[in-house]
Amino acid sequence: MKRSMKFRLGFLALAIISYVIGFQVLPEQLNSAYEMTIVGGMSALYFLVLPILYWIAIINIGQQKTWKILMILSLSALMARLSFPPEIASYFEFMMWIKYPVIVIIILLEMYLLISVVKGLWHARKLKGDPRIKALNMNKDEKSQMVGMIMAGEAANWFYSIPKFSANHPKAIANIRLISANMWFMWLMISLCFLGSTIAYLLLVDWSEIAAVLVSAIVGYGFLSFIANYRLSRHYSLYMHDEKLVVNNSMWGLLMVDINDIKSVTIAETAKSTAEEILFVGRGDTANVIVDFKQTQRYFGAMGQMPEPIEQLLLVLDKPQLLKLVIEDCQQQAEA
C-alpha cells in the first residue's frame, strides 16, 4: 500500500474514533466547569486537531486540492450540531438547513444506483472481459480513464460476482497471493457490510427515517462488491488481454501494461519498497517477481479514483516462472 493511502486510511480511522468519542463523552447539559472543559477539549479536537491532520495527511501528503479542507470542517460542524450540548449546538444550527438537500441527494444516489445495476446487468451479459479494461482502452488521457474506471465499476461488480457473466474471461497466468482471495475474508467483509448497514440505520433513524433506510440500503448493497472482490482475487488477479498484461490488486486497483512496454521480468526475492514509484502487489513483505518497464505506467488505485505513476512492479505469485515464460513468448511473437 502506498504511503499516501496509508495516511488516508489512518486519518479516516482517527476521524471516526474522534467522533465516536465525542458522542460518548460530551455532556447533555453544561452544569459545571468540568463539563465546559470537556466541551472545550472536543471543540479543539473537532476544529483544530482534525483539520491540521487532514491538511498533513490528505492535502499535503495525498496531494489534494486545498479547498478540500472545507470537507473536514463541515463534517466537524455537523458532528458538533448532533453531539454538543444544546447551548453550544445551537450555533451550528445552520448545518441542519442542509437536511433536506442531503435527503434529496441520497434519493438521487439511490436512483442512480438502481439505474447502474440495471445497466450493469445489461452490459455484462455479453462481455468477454473486465468492463474497466474497455473503459481504459476507449480513453488515453488520465482524467478520462479515471472517470471511465469509476463509471465501469458497477458493471465490473456484476460481471465478477456472477460466474455466468465471467464464463468467457481470459484465463489467469498465475495467482497473486492476496488476502481477499480467501473465502473467510469474503464472509467477514460481507458480515461487516451488513453490520455497518444496521449501524447506519440506527444512527440516522432519529434524524430521518427516510435517510436511514436509504443510507443503510446503500451500505448493505456493498455485499455485491465483496463477492466480486473475492472471485476476481481468486481467479483473475493476473492475466493477458489483447497483448496486454492485466494486474488486479483485488477490486481496489488495476494496472494494464502493453507487452511491448515491459523491459524485463526477473525472478528474485525482493523486499517490499516504500518508494512511491514502485508498486508492490501481494501478501507478505517479500516479492518473488520484479517487472521493469520501458516507460512510466499508470496504476489506478482506490477503484480508479487515484491514478499513480509507477516505474517498477513487485509481485508475490504462486507461479512466478510461468509469468516470465508467457511474457517472453508474447514478446517474441510480437517481434516476429
mmCIF file of C-alpha atoms in Angstrom:
data_model
loop_
_atom_site.group_PDB
_atom_site.id
_atom_site.type_symbol
_atom_site.label_atom_id
_atom_site.label_comp_id
_atom_site.label_asym_id
_atom_site.label_seq_id
_atom_site.Cartn_x
_atom_site.Cartn_y
_atom_site.Cartn_z
ATOM 1 C CA MET A 1 0.000 0.000 0.000
ATOM 2 C CA LYS A 2 1.331 3.414 -0.967
ATOM 3 C CA ARG A 3 2.382 5.890 1.720
ATOM 4 C CA SER A 4 -0.331 8.378 0.729
ATOM 5 C CA MET A 5 -3.034 5.707 1.011
ATOM 6 C CA LYS A 6 -1.794 4.662 4.452
ATOM 7 C CA PHE A 7 -2.140 8.250 5.624
ATOM 8 C CA ARG A 8 -5.642 8.497 4.125
ATOM 9 C CA LEU A 9 -6.827 5.355 5.883
ATOM 10 C CA GLY A 10 -5.099 6.388 9.096
ATOM 11 C CA PHE A 11 -6.838 9.757 9.099
ATOM 12 C CA LEU A 12 -10.203 8.161 8.319
ATOM 13 C CA ALA A 13 -9.840 5.777 11.267
ATOM 14 C CA LEU A 14 -8.760 8.634 13.562
ATOM 15 C CA ALA A 15 -11.690 10.828 12.497
ATOM 16 C CA ILE A 16 -14.215 8.038 13.123
ATOM 17 C CA ILE A 17 -12.721 7.325 16.552
ATOM 18 C CA SER A 18 -12.749 11.032 17.418
ATOM 19 C CA TYR A 19 -16.413 11.486 16.528
ATOM 20 C CA VAL A 20 -17.432 8.309 18.358
ATOM 21 C CA ILE A 21 -15.591 9.518 21.465
ATOM 22 C CA GLY A 22 -17.328 12.869 21.136
ATOM 23 C CA PHE A 23 -20.776 11.287 21.156
ATOM 24 C CA GLN A 24 -19.810 9.235 24.203
ATOM 25 C CA VAL A 25 -18.131 11.809 26.471
ATOM 26 C CA LEU A 26 -19.855 15.104 25.662
ATOM 27 C CA PRO A 27 -22.394 16.088 28.357
ATOM 28 C CA GLU A 28 -26.048 16.753 27.628
ATOM 29 C CA GLN A 29 -26.028 19.971 29.680
ATOM 30 C CA LEU A 30 -23.398 22.481 30.826
ATOM 31 C CA ASN A 31 -23.654 22.456 34.599
ATOM 32 C CA SER A 32 -20.029 22.623 35.741
ATOM 33 C CA ALA A 33 -16.552 23.819 34.858
ATOM 34 C CA TYR A 34 -15.533 20.196 34.235
ATOM 35 C CA GLU A 35 -18.220 19.797 31.586
ATOM 36 C CA MET A 36 -17.093 23.066 29.992
ATOM 37 C CA THR A 37 -13.562 21.657 29.878
ATOM 38 C CA ILE A 38 -14.787 18.530 28.073
ATOM 39 C CA VAL A 39 -16.645 20.642 25.511
ATOM 40 C CA GLY A 40 -13.567 22.823 25.027
ATOM 41 C CA GLY A 41 -11.344 19.799 24.529
ATOM 42 C CA MET A 42 -13.674 18.211 21.992
ATOM 43 C CA SER A 43 -14.026 21.542 20.182
ATOM 44 C CA ALA A 44 -10.239 21.717 19.863
ATOM 45 C CA LEU A 45 -10.215 18.134 18.556
ATOM 46 C CA TYR A 46 -13.003 18.776 16.033
ATOM 47 C CA PHE A 47 -11.921 22.154 14.691
ATOM 48 C CA LEU A 48 -8.175 22.298 15.289
ATOM 49 C CA VAL A 49 -6.551 18.874 15.566
ATOM 50 C CA LEU A 50 -8.566 17.083 12.865
ATOM 51 C CA PRO A 51 -8.232 19.906 10.270
ATOM 52 C CA ILE A 52 -4.465 20.073 10.882
ATOM 53 C CA LEU A 53 -4.131 16.311 10.487
ATOM 54 C CA TYR A 54 -6.346 16.478 7.389
ATOM 55 C CA TRP A 55 -4.041 19.099 5.922
ATOM 56 C CA ILE A 56 -0.991 16.927 6.581
ATOM 57 C CA ALA A 57 -2.382 13.513 5.613
ATOM 58 C CA ILE A 58 -4.783 14.361 2.774
ATOM 59 C CA ILE A 59 -3.852 17.701 1.240
ATOM 60 C CA ASN A 60 -0.072 17.672 1.722
ATOM 61 C CA ILE A 61 0.927 14.002 1.529
ATOM 62 C CA GLY A 62 -2.104 12.950 -0.560
ATOM 63 C CA GLN A 63 -1.573 15.934 -2.914
ATOM 64 C CA GLN A 64 -5.223 17.004 -2.901
ATOM 65 C CA LYS A 65 -6.732 20.426 -3.559
ATOM 66 C CA THR A 66 -6.549 22.985 -0.737
ATOM 67 C CA TRP A 67 -10.298 23.725 -0.802
ATOM 68 C CA LYS A 68 -10.992 20.181 0.395
ATOM 69 C CA ILE A 69 -10.179 21.320 3.937
ATOM 70 C CA LEU A 70 -13.810 22.511 3.913
ATOM 71 C CA MET A 71 -14.915 18.871 3.904
ATOM 72 C CA ILE A 72 -13.484 18.070 7.333
ATOM 73 C CA LEU A 73 -14.602 21.432 8.732
ATOM 74 C CA SER A 74 -18.187 20.927 7.551
ATOM 75 C CA LEU A 75 -18.201 17.347 8.849
ATOM 76 C CA SER A 76 -16.949 18.501 12.235
ATOM 77 C CA ALA A 77 -19.640 21.191 12.287
ATOM 78 C CA LEU A 78 -22.298 18.560 11.620
ATOM 79 C CA MET A 79 -20.934 16.304 14.381
ATOM 80 C CA ALA A 80 -20.890 19.299 16.740
ATOM 81 C CA ARG A 81 -24.537 20.043 15.947
ATOM 82 C CA LEU A 82 -25.515 16.462 16.723
ATOM 83 C CA SER A 83 -23.337 15.813 19.792
ATOM 84 C CA PHE A 84 -22.668 19.097 21.618
ATOM 85 C CA PRO A 85 -24.902 20.366 24.466
ATOM 86 C CA PRO A 86 -27.867 22.459 23.213
ATOM 87 C CA GLU A 87 -26.271 25.717 24.380
ATOM 88 C CA ILE A 88 -23.327 25.166 22.053
ATOM 89 C CA ALA A 89 -25.025 23.071 19.373
ATOM 90 C CA SER A 90 -27.408 25.902 18.563
ATOM 91 C CA TYR A 91 -24.506 27.792 16.989
ATOM 92 C CA PHE A 92 -24.245 25.004 14.429
ATOM 93 C CA GLU A 93 -27.937 25.051 13.539
ATOM 94 C CA PHE A 94 -27.037 26.130 10.014
ATOM 95 C CA MET A 95 -25.856 22.563 9.379
ATOM 96 C CA MET A 96 -29.441 21.358 9.745
ATOM 97 C CA TRP A 97 -30.507 23.618 6.890
ATOM 98 C CA ILE A 98 -28.915 21.125 4.542
ATOM 99 C CA LYS A 99 -31.012 18.249 5.953
ATOM 100 C CA TYR A 100 -33.497 18.200 3.097
ATOM 101 C CA PRO A 101 -30.950 18.794 0.303
ATOM 102 C CA VAL A 102 -28.961 15.873 1.729
ATOM 103 C CA ILE A 103 -32.078 13.662 1.628
ATOM 104 C CA VAL A 104 -32.663 14.681 -1.987
ATOM 105 C CA ILE A 105 -29.049 13.852 -2.855
ATOM 106 C CA ILE A 106 -29.336 10.458 -1.152
ATOM 107 C CA ILE A 107 -32.528 9.691 -3.083
ATOM 108 C CA LEU A 108 -30.809 10.670 -6.337
ATOM 109 C CA LEU A 109 -27.852 8.445 -5.446
ATOM 110 C CA GLU A 110 -30.222 5.588 -4.737
ATOM 111 C CA MET A 111 -31.920 6.085 -8.115
ATOM 112 C CA TYR A 112 -28.540 6.255 -9.826
ATOM 113 C CA LEU A 113 -27.539 3.050 -8.061
ATOM 114 C CA LEU A 114 -30.693 1.310 -9.297
ATOM 115 C CA ILE A 115 -30.107 2.509 -12.858
ATOM 116 C CA SER A 116 -26.450 1.437 -12.636
ATOM 117 C CA VAL A 117 -27.477 -2.037 -11.522
ATOM 118 C CA VAL A 118 -29.838 -2.440 -14.470
ATOM 119 C CA LYS A 119 -27.266 -1.082 -16.930
ATOM 120 C CA GLY A 120 -24.542 -3.203 -15.375
ATOM 121 C CA LEU A 121 -26.611 -6.347 -15.775
ATOM 122 C CA TRP A 122 -27.484 -5.479 -19.370
ATOM 123 C CA HIS A 123 -23.913 -4.716 -20.458
ATOM 124 C CA ALA A 124 -22.327 -7.568 -18.517
ATOM 125 C CA ARG A 125 -24.388 -10.283 -20.162
ATOM 126 C CA LYS A 126 -22.157 -10.497 -23.265
ATOM 127 C CA LEU A 127 -18.838 -9.137 -22.059
ATOM 128 C CA LYS A 128 -15.739 -11.294 -22.513
ATOM 129 C CA GLY A 129 -13.545 -9.257 -20.217
ATOM 130 C CA ASP A 130 -13.408 -6.729 -17.402
ATOM 131 C CA PRO A 131 -15.611 -3.671 -18.221
ATOM 132 C CA ARG A 132 -12.893 -1.455 -16.723
ATOM 133 C CA ILE A 133 -10.449 -2.646 -19.396
ATOM 134 C CA LYS A 134 -12.838 -1.462 -22.087
ATOM 135 C CA ALA A 135 -13.066 1.919 -20.344
ATOM 136 C CA LEU A 136 -9.269 2.253 -20.291
ATOM 137 C CA ASN A 137 -8.938 1.285 -23.957
ATOM 138 C CA MET A 138 -11.525 3.869 -25.005
ATOM 139 C CA ASN A 139 -9.568 6.766 -23.481
ATOM 140 C CA LYS A 140 -5.915 7.772 -23.374
ATOM 141 C CA ASP A 141 -5.699 10.787 -21.065
ATOM 142 C CA GLU A 142 -5.596 10.217 -17.321
ATOM 143 C CA LYS A 143 -8.747 12.117 -16.340
ATOM 144 C CA SER A 144 -10.908 10.379 -18.947
ATOM 145 C CA GLN A 145 -9.557 6.994 -17.910
ATOM 146 C CA MET A 146 -10.204 7.746 -14.246
ATOM 147 C CA VAL A 147 -13.826 8.724 -14.941
ATOM 148 C CA GLY A 148 -14.244 5.678 -17.165
ATOM 149 C CA MET A 149 -12.883 3.389 -14.445
ATOM 150 C CA ILE A 150 -15.302 4.806 -11.886
ATOM 151 C CA MET A 151 -18.293 4.546 -14.234
ATOM 152 C CA ALA A 152 -17.386 0.953 -15.179
ATOM 153 C CA GLY A 153 -17.025 -0.080 -11.544
ATOM 154 C CA GLU A 154 -20.679 -1.060 -11.129
ATOM 155 C CA ALA A 155 -20.681 -3.219 -14.258
ATOM 156 C CA ALA A 156 -17.442 -4.833 -13.057
ATOM 157 C CA ASN A 157 -19.082 -5.764 -9.738
ATOM 158 C CA TRP A 158 -21.873 -7.606 -11.508
ATOM 159 C CA PHE A 159 -19.521 -9.088 -14.084
ATOM 160 C CA TYR A 160 -17.298 -10.719 -11.460
ATOM 161 C CA SER A 161 -19.895 -11.536 -8.815
ATOM 162 C CA ILE A 162 -21.998 -13.738 -11.140
ATOM 163 C CA PRO A 163 -19.982 -16.698 -12.566
ATOM 164 C CA LYS A 164 -22.096 -16.912 -15.727
ATOM 165 C CA PHE A 165 -21.126 -13.382 -16.749
ATOM 166 C CA SER A 166 -17.377 -14.082 -16.442
ATOM 167 C CA ALA A 167 -17.509 -17.527 -18.094
ATOM 168 C CA ASN A 168 -15.591 -16.231 -21.153
ATOM 169 C CA HIS A 169 -12.996 -14.321 -19.135
ATOM 170 C CA PRO A 170 -9.323 -14.841 -20.132
ATOM 171 C CA LYS A 171 -7.638 -17.491 -18.004
ATOM 172 C CA ALA A 172 -5.202 -16.428 -15.307
ATOM 173 C CA ILE A 173 -1.473 -16.840 -15.933
ATOM 174 C CA ALA A 174 -0.750 -17.182 -12.230
ATOM 175 C CA ASN A 175 -2.353 -16.111 -8.969
ATOM 176 C CA ILE A 176 -1.268 -13.167 -6.884
ATOM 177 C CA ARG A 177 -1.258 -14.020 -3.199
ATOM 178 C CA LEU A 178 -3.979 -11.745 -1.845
ATOM 179 C CA ILE A 179 -5.845 -11.909 1.444
ATOM 180 C CA SER A 180 -9.048 -11.105 -0.458
ATOM 181 C CA ALA A 181 -8.682 -14.429 -2.327
ATOM 182 C CA ASN A 182 -9.722 -16.293 0.844
ATOM 183 C CA MET A 183 -13.380 -17.190 1.300
ATOM 184 C CA TRP A 184 -13.250 -16.481 5.028
ATOM 185 C CA PHE A 185 -12.220 -12.902 4.220
ATOM 186 C CA MET A 186 -15.183 -12.506 1.859
ATOM 187 C CA TRP A 187 -17.656 -13.674 4.516
ATOM 188 C CA LEU A 188 -16.003 -11.450 7.116
ATOM 189 C CA MET A 189 -16.380 -8.382 4.893
ATOM 190 C CA ILE A 190 -19.976 -9.255 3.999
ATOM 191 C CA SER A 191 -20.796 -9.587 7.710
ATOM 192 C CA LEU A 192 -19.173 -6.235 8.432
ATOM 193 C CA CYS A 193 -21.099 -4.751 5.499
ATOM 194 C CA PHE A 194 -24.469 -5.745 6.950
ATOM 195 C CA LEU A 195 -23.323 -4.708 10.416
ATOM 196 C CA GLY A 196 -22.426 -1.291 9.019
ATOM 197 C CA SER A 197 -25.825 -1.125 7.331
ATOM 198 C CA THR A 198 -27.541 -1.772 10.650
ATOM 199 C CA ILE A 199 -25.423 0.791 12.498
ATOM 200 C CA ALA A 200 -26.080 3.408 9.792
ATOM 201 C CA TYR A 201 -29.809 2.871 10.169
ATOM 202 C CA LEU A 202 -29.701 3.154 13.976
ATOM 203 C CA LEU A 203 -27.608 6.327 13.842
ATOM 204 C CA LEU A 204 -29.836 8.074 11.310
ATOM 205 C CA VAL A 205 -33.329 6.863 12.168
ATOM 206 C CA ASP A 206 -33.869 9.551 14.849
ATOM 207 C CA TRP A 207 -32.780 12.240 12.393
ATOM 208 C CA SER A 208 -34.668 10.981 9.342
ATOM 209 C CA GLU A 209 -36.211 7.574 8.774
ATOM 210 C CA ILE A 210 -36.101 8.040 5.006
ATOM 211 C CA ALA A 211 -32.397 8.878 5.069
ATOM 212 C CA ALA A 212 -31.759 5.964 7.449
ATOM 213 C CA VAL A 213 -33.413 3.459 5.110
ATOM 214 C CA LEU A 214 -31.686 4.811 2.011
ATOM 215 C CA VAL A 215 -28.200 5.031 3.538
ATOM 216 C CA SER A 216 -28.437 1.593 5.146
ATOM 217 C CA ALA A 217 -29.603 0.156 1.806
ATOM 218 C CA ILE A 218 -26.619 1.702 0.004
ATOM 219 C CA VAL A 219 -24.198 0.373 2.632
ATOM 220 C CA GLY A 220 -25.814 -3.080 2.582
ATOM 221 C CA TYR A 221 -25.641 -3.210 -1.205
ATOM 222 C CA GLY A 222 -21.863 -3.287 -0.845
ATOM 223 C CA PHE A 223 -22.030 -7.048 -0.255
ATOM 224 C CA LEU A 224 -22.004 -7.486 -4.045
ATOM 225 C CA SER A 225 -18.617 -5.790 -4.235
ATOM 226 C CA PHE A 226 -17.126 -8.211 -1.721
ATOM 227 C CA ILE A 227 -18.334 -11.220 -3.720
ATOM 228 C CA ALA A 228 -16.824 -9.719 -6.879
ATOM 229 C CA ASN A 229 -13.674 -8.868 -4.954
ATOM 230 C CA TYR A 230 -13.250 -12.489 -3.863
ATOM 231 C CA ARG A 231 -13.842 -14.019 -7.300
ATOM 232 C CA LEU A 232 -11.557 -11.514 -9.006
ATOM 233 C CA SER A 233 -8.754 -12.080 -6.478
ATOM 234 C CA ARG A 234 -9.194 -15.836 -6.519
ATOM 235 C CA HIS A 235 -9.442 -16.462 -10.266
ATOM 236 C CA TYR A 236 -8.423 -13.390 -12.299
ATOM 237 C CA SER A 237 -5.686 -11.497 -10.468
ATOM 238 C CA LEU A 238 -3.138 -11.779 -13.320
ATOM 239 C CA TYR A 239 -3.923 -12.480 -16.984
ATOM 240 C CA MET A 240 -3.321 -11.454 -20.591
ATOM 241 C CA HIS A 241 -5.877 -9.434 -22.551
ATOM 242 C CA ASP A 242 -5.198 -8.416 -26.167
ATOM 243 C CA GLU A 243 -1.392 -8.485 -25.739
ATOM 244 C CA LYS A 244 -1.620 -6.544 -22.506
ATOM 245 C CA LEU A 245 -0.736 -7.734 -19.023
ATOM 246 C CA VAL A 246 -3.541 -7.029 -16.535
ATOM 247 C CA VAL A 247 -2.717 -6.932 -12.833
ATOM 248 C CA ASN A 248 -5.594 -6.782 -10.364
ATOM 249 C CA ASN A 249 -4.822 -5.785 -6.799
ATOM 250 C CA SER A 250 -8.268 -7.181 -5.890
ATOM 251 C CA MET A 251 -11.036 -4.764 -6.942
ATOM 252 C CA TRP A 252 -9.078 -1.998 -5.266
ATOM 253 C CA GLY A 253 -6.525 -1.352 -8.001
ATOM 254 C CA LEU A 254 -5.820 -2.194 -11.636
ATOM 255 C CA LEU A 255 -2.729 -1.977 -13.802
ATOM 256 C CA MET A 256 -2.760 -2.672 -17.542
ATOM 257 C CA VAL A 257 0.585 -2.788 -19.355
ATOM 258 C CA ASP A 258 1.268 -3.302 -23.043
ATOM 259 C CA ILE A 259 3.605 -6.263 -23.597
ATOM 260 C CA ASN A 260 5.980 -4.039 -25.581
ATOM 261 C CA ASP A 261 6.332 -1.701 -22.592
ATOM 262 C CA ILE A 262 7.748 -4.463 -20.384
ATOM 263 C CA LYS A 263 11.527 -4.203 -20.256
ATOM 264 C CA SER A 264 12.235 -7.322 -18.208
ATOM 265 C CA VAL A 265 10.749 -9.899 -15.848
ATOM 266 C CA THR A 266 13.120 -11.065 -13.133
ATOM 267 C CA ILE A 267 12.554 -13.970 -10.754
ATOM 268 C CA ALA A 268 14.139 -12.880 -7.479
ATOM 269 C CA GLU A 269 13.323 -12.375 -3.831
ATOM 270 C CA THR A 270 12.889 -8.647 -3.198
ATOM 271 C CA ALA A 271 11.882 -6.844 -0.013
ATOM 272 C CA LYS A 272 8.877 -4.535 -0.073
ATOM 273 C CA SER A 273 9.786 -0.977 -1.012
ATOM 274 C CA THR A 274 8.217 2.241 0.257
ATOM 275 C CA ALA A 275 9.228 4.220 -2.839
ATOM 276 C CA GLU A 276 6.241 5.932 -4.470
ATOM 277 C CA GLU A 277 7.285 4.872 -7.977
ATOM 278 C CA ILE A 278 7.352 1.156 -7.064
ATOM 279 C CA LEU A 279 4.102 -0.814 -6.842
ATOM 280 C CA PHE A 280 4.026 -3.860 -4.557
ATOM 281 C CA VAL A 281 1.107 -6.257 -5.050
ATOM 282 C CA GLY A 282 0.642 -9.372 -2.958
ATOM 283 C CA ARG A 283 0.505 -10.595 0.596
ATOM 284 C CA GLY A 284 3.770 -10.554 2.518
ATOM 285 C CA ASP A 285 6.902 -8.456 2.846
ATOM 286 C CA THR A 286 8.879 -10.124 0.061
ATOM 287 C CA ALA A 287 8.086 -10.262 -3.656
ATOM 288 C CA ASN A 288 9.304 -13.052 -5.936
ATOM 289 C CA VAL A 289 8.868 -11.273 -9.295
ATOM 290 C CA ILE A 290 10.270 -7.937 -10.481
ATOM 291 C CA VAL A 291 8.748 -6.343 -13.587
ATOM 292 C CA ASP A 292 10.616 -3.361 -15.051
ATOM 293 C CA PHE A 293 9.011 -1.051 -17.613
ATOM 294 C CA LYS A 294 10.427 0.843 -20.555
ATOM 295 C CA GLN A 295 8.281 3.849 -19.692
ATOM 296 C CA THR A 296 6.128 5.056 -16.809
ATOM 297 C CA GLN A 297 2.876 3.146 -16.336
ATOM 298 C CA ARG A 298 -0.392 4.268 -14.750
ATOM 299 C CA TYR A 299 -1.815 2.324 -11.821
ATOM 300 C CA PHE A 300 -5.439 3.030 -10.914
ATOM 301 C CA GLY A 301 -5.804 2.618 -7.172
ATOM 302 C CA ALA A 302 -8.811 3.240 -4.919
ATOM 303 C CA MET A 303 -11.083 1.624 -7.550
ATOM 304 C CA GLY A 304 -9.917 4.043 -10.207
ATOM 305 C CA GLN A 305 -10.068 7.229 -8.165
ATOM 306 C CA MET A 306 -6.318 7.534 -7.567
ATOM 307 C CA PRO A 307 -4.157 7.190 -10.704
ATOM 308 C CA GLU A 308 -0.481 6.813 -9.766
ATOM 309 C CA PRO A 309 2.632 6.698 -11.974
ATOM 310 C CA ILE A 310 4.863 3.659 -11.394
ATOM 311 C CA GLU A 311 8.259 2.650 -12.748
ATOM 312 C CA GLN A 312 8.536 -0.878 -11.358
ATOM 313 C CA LEU A 313 6.178 -3.653 -10.287
ATOM 314 C CA LEU A 314 6.843 -6.171 -7.499
ATOM 315 C CA LEU A 315 4.578 -9.226 -7.346
ATOM 316 C CA VAL A 316 4.014 -12.106 -4.948
ATOM 317 C CA LEU A 317 2.953 -15.003 -7.203
ATOM 318 C CA ASP A 318 2.277 -18.695 -6.758
ATOM 319 C CA LYS A 319 3.905 -19.476 -10.156
ATOM 320 C CA PRO A 320 6.480 -16.752 -10.896
ATOM 321 C CA GLN A 321 8.321 -18.717 -13.592
ATOM 322 C CA LEU A 322 5.142 -19.116 -15.624
ATOM 323 C CA LEU A 323 4.648 -15.357 -15.862
ATOM 324 C CA LYS A 324 8.192 -14.899 -17.172
ATOM 325 C CA LEU A 325 7.692 -17.575 -19.824
ATOM 326 C CA VAL A 326 4.347 -16.124 -21.003
ATOM 327 C CA ILE A 327 5.708 -12.566 -21.242
ATOM 328 C CA GLU A 328 8.826 -13.645 -23.152
ATOM 329 C CA ASP A 329 6.770 -15.803 -25.509
ATOM 330 C CA CYS A 330 4.341 -12.937 -26.239
ATOM 331 C CA GLN A 331 7.205 -10.538 -26.881
ATOM 332 C CA GLN A 332 8.860 -12.973 -29.278
ATOM 333 C CA GLN A 333 5.617 -13.399 -31.198
ATOM 334 C CA ALA A 334 5.158 -9.635 -31.372
ATOM 335 C CA GLU A 335 8.679 -9.176 -32.773
ATOM 336 C CA ALA A 336 8.123 -11.922 -35.321
#
